[in-house]
Amino acid sequence: MNIYPSLEGKTYVVMGVINQRSIAWGIARALDAAGASLAFTYVGERFKAPLEKLGQELSRPASYYTCDVTSDEEINQVFQTIHADHGKISGIAHSIAFADKEALRGEFSDVTREQFAQALDISAFSLTAVVKAAKDFFTEDASVITLTYLGGEKMVPNYNVMGVAKAALDASVRYLAAEYGKQGVRVNAISAGPIRTVSAKGVGDFNSILESIEERAPLHRNVTTEQIGHSGLFLLSQMSSGVTGEILHVDSGFHIL
Ligand code: N5H
């Protein structure tokens, strides 16, 4: 049985693929399987070639654009260019975050003003900047998703300033959903369980984090980028046309504990 909704002829923007393990890549693959045309954004020239290589695995040619989300100018420019190249945008997958790795261990309150501002800027404000830049280019039923994590709702050791950034991101989803709902655009987040991505690199006890999910989560297994992709496809397609402002936990049920 083909469970995929048809996204043929529709363009989706995918921000934040860095390699084949990226959550954004799982989402891109699900969108591709549903027939969507994809526009990828990457953060710097060194990420372009590997991303283009990855893109060759897709069923149809994708396009690639540079966009550093710390620059309003780059964000505005990239959406104008994508609109010029592809026409209206049916949705955006925002899978972007950053915090200084020094702030991701030790005591939370050792975070500096600069580390705090940077983590919030890239990981939370960027969603609002992106949605605003795409405002005039959305289809009337467009859908936006971002990636969040439980550490924005509960204290998770070492997540520190990223927890504060995710709390701001979750709140941004609700305020954006209320505002852009007026033009029919939906805004939701997926709260993914831990996955070994570039983002998890350098996390000392990541294995034990994964093991504790297997032991304690209702489904006793970790989630895959494929599962996040399927849930992303649901939220980005009309399968979820009644859903906005939602944080959907795709985490084997861990958040209920
Ligand atoms: C409780 C945990 C483990 C500890 C915290 C991990 C937080 C990770 C999120 C941030 C976004 C990762 C990050 O910014 C890493 C950078 O400091 C260093 N990496 C880089 O500069 C690379 C090259 C670039 C490409 O990376 C980025 N992000 O731009 C949380 C885990 C159980 C779950 C998890 C890993 C959550 C999450 O938010 O990703």
GROMACS .gro file of C-alpha atoms and ligand atoms in nm:
model
  296
    1MET     CA    1   0.000   0.000   0.000
    2ASN     CA    2   0.132   0.342  -0.091
    3ILE     CA    3   0.081   0.553   0.221
    4TYR     CA    4   0.242   0.866   0.079
    5PRO     CA    5   0.030   1.174   0.006
    6SER     CA    6   0.109   1.317  -0.338
    7LEU     CA    7   0.326   1.627  -0.333
    8GLU     CA    8   0.388   1.627  -0.706
    9GLY     CA    9   0.445   1.975  -0.847
   10LYS     CA   10   0.496   2.121  -0.500
   11THR     CA   11   0.819   2.283  -0.378
   12TYR     CA   12   0.951   2.239  -0.025
   13VAL     CA   13   1.254   2.414   0.124
   14VAL     CA   14   1.476   2.195   0.343
   15MET     CA   15   1.723   2.382   0.566
   16GLY     CA   16   1.991   2.199   0.765
   17VAL     CA   17   2.103   1.885   0.580
   18ILE     CA   18   2.470   1.830   0.658
   19ASN     CA   19   2.509   1.459   0.579
   20GLN     CA   20   2.313   1.137   0.531
   21ARG     CA   21   2.254   1.113   0.907
   22SER     CA   22   2.085   1.454   0.930
   23ILE     CA   23   1.725   1.459   1.047
   24ALA     CA   24   1.660   1.706   0.764
   25TRP     CA   25   1.780   1.440   0.520
   26GLY     CA   26   1.522   1.194   0.658
   27ILE     CA   27   1.258   1.460   0.597
   28ALA     CA   28   1.393   1.533   0.247
   29ARG     CA   29   1.375   1.165   0.155
   30ALA     CA   30   1.014   1.136   0.270
   31LEU     CA   31   0.918   1.452   0.076
   32ASP     CA   32   1.099   1.315  -0.229
   33ALA     CA   33   0.919   0.982  -0.203
   34ALA     CA   34   0.591   1.176  -0.202
   35GLY     CA   35   0.689   1.350  -0.527
   36ALA     CA   36   0.795   1.693  -0.399
   37SER     CA   37   1.055   1.918  -0.563
   38LEU     CA   38   1.321   2.018  -0.311
   39ALA     CA   39   1.526   2.333  -0.254
   40PHE     CA   40   1.805   2.281  -0.003
   41THR     CA   41   1.987   2.552   0.188
   42TYR     CA   42   2.337   2.502   0.330
   43VAL     CA   43   2.539   2.722   0.561
   44GLY     CA   44   2.876   2.757   0.387
   45GLU     CA   45   3.053   2.669   0.061
   46ARG     CA   46   3.230   2.366   0.213
   47PHE     CA   47   2.893   2.201   0.272
   48LYS     CA   48   2.773   2.246  -0.087
   49ALA     CA   49   2.951   1.964  -0.273
   50PRO     CA   50   2.870   1.686  -0.019
   51LEU     CA   51   2.506   1.799  -0.015
   52GLU     CA   52   2.482   1.800  -0.395
   53LYS     CA   53   2.630   1.449  -0.399
   54LEU     CA   54   2.370   1.332  -0.147
   55GLY     CA   55   2.099   1.497  -0.354
   56GLN     CA   56   2.180   1.268  -0.647
   57GLU     CA   57   2.010   0.989  -0.449
   58LEU     CA   58   1.676   1.168  -0.487
   59SER     CA   59   1.422   1.080  -0.758
   60ARG     CA   60   1.436   1.422  -0.923
   61PRO     CA   61   1.692   1.703  -0.948
   62ALA     CA   62   1.700   1.935  -0.646
   63SER     CA   63   1.835   2.288  -0.620
   64TYR     CA   64   2.086   2.425  -0.372
   65TYR     CA   65   2.125   2.766  -0.213
   66THR     CA   66   2.364   2.913   0.041
   67CYS     CA   67   2.203   3.066   0.349
   68ASP     CA   68   2.360   3.166   0.678
   69VAL     CA   69   2.065   3.227   0.911
   70THR     CA   70   2.258   3.482   1.117
   71SER     CA   71   2.209   3.721   0.823
   72ASP     CA   72   1.864   3.872   0.754
   73GLU     CA   73   1.991   3.974   0.413
   74GLU     CA   74   2.087   3.618   0.319
   75ILE     CA   75   1.756   3.482   0.447
   76ASN     CA   76   1.553   3.738   0.249
   77GLN     CA   77   1.765   3.685  -0.061
   78VAL     CA   78   1.741   3.306  -0.054
   79PHE     CA   79   1.360   3.304  -0.039
   80GLN     CA   80   1.336   3.555  -0.323
   81THR     CA   81   1.567   3.339  -0.532
   82ILE     CA   82   1.385   3.015  -0.448
   83HIS     CA   83   1.055   3.183  -0.538
   84ALA     CA   84   1.200   3.306  -0.868
   85ASP     CA   85   1.331   2.956  -0.949
   86HIS     CA   86   1.041   2.742  -0.821
   87GLY     CA   87   0.732   2.962  -0.779
   88LYS     CA   88   0.520   2.928  -0.465
   89ILE     CA   89   0.657   2.740  -0.163
   90SER     CA   90   0.438   2.466  -0.010
   91GLY     CA   91   0.645   2.426   0.301
   92ILE     CA   92   0.971   2.461   0.489
   93ALA     CA   93   1.161   2.213   0.705
   94HIS     CA   94   1.384   2.413   0.945
   95SER     CA   95   1.639   2.181   1.105
   96ILE     CA   96   1.902   2.428   1.224
   97ALA     CA   97   2.064   2.479   1.564
   98PHE     CA   98   2.398   2.578   1.709
   99ALA     CA   99   2.556   2.632   2.047
  100ASP     CA  100   2.921   2.668   2.145
  101LYS     CA  101   3.027   2.319   2.253
  102GLU     CA  102   3.180   2.464   2.571
  103ALA     CA  103   2.827   2.560   2.678
  104LEU     CA  104   2.700   2.204   2.626
  105ARG     CA  105   2.877   2.062   2.929
  106GLY     CA  106   2.929   2.166   3.288
  107GLU     CA  107   2.703   2.403   3.475
  108PHE     CA  108   2.426   2.585   3.286
  109SER     CA  109   2.497   2.921   3.450
  110ASP     CA  110   2.855   2.924   3.324
  111VAL     CA  111   2.709   3.018   2.983
  112THR     CA  112   2.838   3.355   2.864
  113ARG     CA  113   2.623   3.638   2.728
  114GLU     CA  114   2.775   3.576   2.383
  115GLN     CA  115   2.712   3.198   2.392
  116PHE     CA  116   2.354   3.257   2.507
  117ALA     CA  117   2.285   3.515   2.236
  118GLN     CA  118   2.438   3.300   1.962
  119ALA     CA  119   2.249   2.983   2.061
  120LEU     CA  120   1.918   3.171   2.076
  121ASP     CA  121   1.987   3.359   1.753
  122ILE     CA  122   2.070   3.055   1.538
  123SER     CA  123   1.849   2.796   1.706
  124ALA     CA  124   1.535   2.998   1.784
  125PHE     CA  125   1.517   3.341   1.615
  126SER     CA  126   1.610   3.194   1.276
  127LEU     CA  127   1.270   3.023   1.251
  128THR     CA  128   1.087   3.354   1.281
  129ALA     CA  129   1.323   3.523   1.036
  130VAL     CA  130   1.273   3.241   0.785
  131VAL     CA  131   0.892   3.235   0.810
  132LYS     CA  132   0.879   3.613   0.773
  133ALA     CA  133   1.107   3.608   0.468
  134ALA     CA  134   0.889   3.341   0.303
  135LYS     CA  135   0.559   3.515   0.393
  136ASP     CA  136   0.469   3.639   0.044
  137PHE     CA  137   0.585   3.323  -0.130
  138PHE     CA  138   0.379   3.063   0.057
  139THR     CA  139   0.095   2.870  -0.107
  140GLU     CA  140  -0.234   2.925   0.075
  141ASP     CA  141  -0.206   2.588   0.250
  142ALA     CA  142   0.168   2.592   0.325
  143SER     CA  143   0.319   2.418   0.626
  144VAL     CA  144   0.636   2.488   0.822
  145ILE     CA  145   0.811   2.251   1.062
  146THR     CA  146   1.109   2.287   1.292
  147LEU     CA  147   1.300   2.038   1.504
  148THR     CA  148   1.295   2.067   1.880
  149TYR     CA  149   1.399   1.853   2.177
  150LEU     CA  150   1.264   1.754   2.519
  151GLY     CA  151   1.543   1.957   2.681
  152GLY     CA  152   1.333   2.267   2.611
  153GLU     CA  153   1.054   2.135   2.836
  154LYS     CA  154   1.248   1.949   3.107
  155MET     CA  155   1.598   1.973   3.247
  156VAL     CA  156   1.820   1.736   3.051
  157PRO     CA  157   2.182   1.717   3.178
  158ASN     CA  158   2.433   1.906   2.958
  159TYR     CA  159   2.170   2.042   2.716
  160ASN     CA  160   2.200   2.370   2.906
  161VAL     CA  161   2.162   2.679   2.686
  162MET     CA  162   2.017   2.466   2.406
  163GLY     CA  163   1.728   2.385   2.642
  164VAL     CA  164   1.659   2.757   2.677
  165ALA     CA  165   1.686   2.797   2.299
  166LYS     CA  166   1.441   2.510   2.237
  167ALA     CA  167   1.195   2.658   2.490
  168ALA     CA  168   1.212   2.982   2.289
  169LEU     CA  169   1.172   2.786   1.966
  170ASP     CA  170   0.864   2.601   2.099
  171ALA     CA  171   0.705   2.931   2.203
  172SER     CA  172   0.794   3.079   1.863
  173VAL     CA  173   0.604   2.792   1.696
  174ARG     CA  174   0.291   2.886   1.891
  175TYR     CA  175   0.316   3.261   1.820
  176LEU     CA  176   0.396   3.203   1.453
  177ALA     CA  177   0.109   2.952   1.424
  178ALA     CA  178  -0.133   3.213   1.560
  179GLU     CA  179  -0.003   3.489   1.333
  180TYR     CA  180   0.040   3.298   1.006
  181GLY     CA  181  -0.277   3.094   1.057
  182LYS     CA  182  -0.452   3.408   0.927
  183GLN     CA  183  -0.308   3.334   0.583
  184GLY     CA  184  -0.366   2.958   0.614
  185VAL     CA  185  -0.005   2.871   0.691
  186ARG     CA  186   0.057   2.611   0.962
  187VAL     CA  187   0.362   2.601   1.192
  188ASN     CA  188   0.451   2.293   1.397
  189ALA     CA  189   0.752   2.127   1.557
  190ILE     CA  190   0.875   1.771   1.586
  191SER     CA  191   1.039   1.687   1.915
  192ALA     CA  192   1.271   1.407   1.809
  193GLY     CA  193   1.425   1.150   2.038
  194PRO     CA  194   1.806   1.142   2.039
  195ILE     CA  195   1.964   1.040   1.708
  196ARG     CA  196   2.336   1.011   1.632
  197THR     CA  197   2.373   1.312   1.398
  198VAL     CA  198   2.651   1.570   1.355
  199SER     CA  199   2.476   1.763   1.630
  200ALA     CA  200   2.527   1.471   1.873
  201LYS     CA  201   2.896   1.446   1.781
  202GLY     CA  202   3.125   1.503   2.074
  203VAL     CA  203   2.849   1.426   2.327
  204GLY     CA  204   3.054   1.209   2.564
  205ASP     CA  205   2.787   0.973   2.698
  206PHE     CA  206   2.564   0.959   2.391
  207ASN     CA  207   2.567   0.577   2.396
  208SER     CA  208   2.432   0.570   2.749
  209ILE     CA  209   2.161   0.822   2.650
  210LEU     CA  210   2.055   0.589   2.365
  211GLU     CA  211   2.066   0.287   2.598
  212SER     CA  212   1.845   0.456   2.855
  213ILE     CA  213   1.581   0.516   2.584
  214GLU     CA  214   1.588   0.144   2.497
  215GLU     CA  215   1.547   0.059   2.862
  216ARG     CA  216   1.281   0.313   2.961
  217ALA     CA  217   1.086   0.451   2.662
  218PRO     CA  218   0.739   0.299   2.607
  219LEU     CA  219   0.852   0.154   2.272
  220HIS     CA  220   1.194   0.038   2.409
  221ARG     CA  221   1.379   0.147   2.097
  222ASN     CA  222   1.540   0.458   1.956
  223VAL     CA  223   1.390   0.660   1.672
  224THR     CA  224   1.533   0.676   1.321
  225THR     CA  225   1.564   0.965   1.077
  226GLU     CA  226   1.322   0.769   0.857
  227GLN     CA  227   1.058   0.784   1.132
  228ILE     CA  228   1.113   1.157   1.178
  229GLY     CA  229   1.087   1.189   0.799
  230HIS     CA  230   0.748   1.019   0.793
  231SER     CA  231   0.615   1.240   1.074
  232GLY     CA  232   0.764   1.541   0.894
  233LEU     CA  233   0.582   1.442   0.577
  234PHE     CA  234   0.257   1.420   0.776
  235LEU     CA  235   0.303   1.769   0.919
  236LEU     CA  236   0.419   1.920   0.588
  237SER     CA  237   0.137   1.770   0.383
  238GLN     CA  238  -0.240   1.812   0.391
  239MET     CA  239  -0.261   1.491   0.597
  240SER     CA  240  -0.225   1.729   0.896
  241SER     CA  241  -0.440   2.017   0.765
  242GLY     CA  242  -0.611   2.054   1.105
  243VAL     CA  243  -0.289   2.075   1.304
  244THR     CA  244  -0.098   2.392   1.392
  245GLY     CA  245   0.103   2.524   1.686
  246GLU     CA  246   0.171   2.163   1.787
  247ILE     CA  247   0.485   2.001   1.927
  248LEU     CA  248   0.467   1.641   1.802
  249HIS     CA  249   0.692   1.410   2.006
  250VAL     CA  250   0.849   1.146   1.784
  251ASP     CA  251   1.053   0.988   2.060
  252SER     CA  252   0.922   0.634   2.121
  253GLY     CA  253   0.699   0.789   2.389
  254PHE     CA  254   0.987   0.890   2.618
  255HIS     CA  255   0.834   1.232   2.695
  256ILE     CA  256   0.539   1.080   2.886
  257LEU     CA  257   0.764   0.943   3.159
  258N5H     C1  258   2.147   1.630   2.620
  258N5H     C2  259   2.198   1.614   2.502
  258N5H     C3  260   2.345   1.599   2.479
  258N5H     C4  261   2.426   1.729   2.504
  258N5H     C5  262   2.389   1.844   2.417
  258N5H     C6  263   2.392   1.845   2.282
  258N5H     C7  264   2.337   1.955   2.204
  258N5H     C8  265   2.338   1.958   2.073
  258N5H     C9  266   2.274   2.066   1.991
  258N5H    C10  267   2.367   2.166   1.927
  258N5H    C11  268   2.290   2.236   1.819
  258N5H    C12  269   2.492   2.100   1.870
  258N5H    C13  270   2.602   2.196   1.832
  258N5H     O1  271   2.580   2.314   1.813
  258N5H    C14  272   2.740   2.139   1.814
  258N5H    C15  273   2.848   2.246   1.792
  258N5H     O2  274   2.888   2.302   1.914
  258N5H    C16  275   2.972   2.184   1.730
  258N5H     N1  276   2.942   2.128   1.598
  258N5H    C17  277   2.964   2.197   1.484
  258N5H     O3  278   3.009   2.309   1.480
  258N5H    C18  279   2.926   2.125   1.358
  258N5H    C19  280   3.044   2.123   1.265
  258N5H    C20  281   2.807   2.199   1.300
  258N5H    C21  282   2.773   2.153   1.166
  258N5H     O4  283   2.697   2.172   1.387
  258N5H    C22  284   2.596   2.261   1.397
  258N5H     N2  285   2.499   2.234   1.483
  258N5H     O5  286   2.593   2.359   1.330
  258N5H    C23  287   2.109   1.619   2.381
  258N5H    C24  288   2.106   1.490   2.301
  258N5H    C25  289   2.058   1.372   2.386
  258N5H    C26  290   2.008   1.508   2.183
  258N5H    C27  291   2.054   1.610   2.080
  258N5H    C28  292   2.183   1.584   2.011
  258N5H    C29  293   1.975   1.720   2.060
  258N5H    C30  294   1.998   1.828   1.961
  258N5H     O6  295   1.943   1.938   1.981
  258N5H     O7  296   2.066   1.807   1.860
   0.00000   0.00000   0.00000
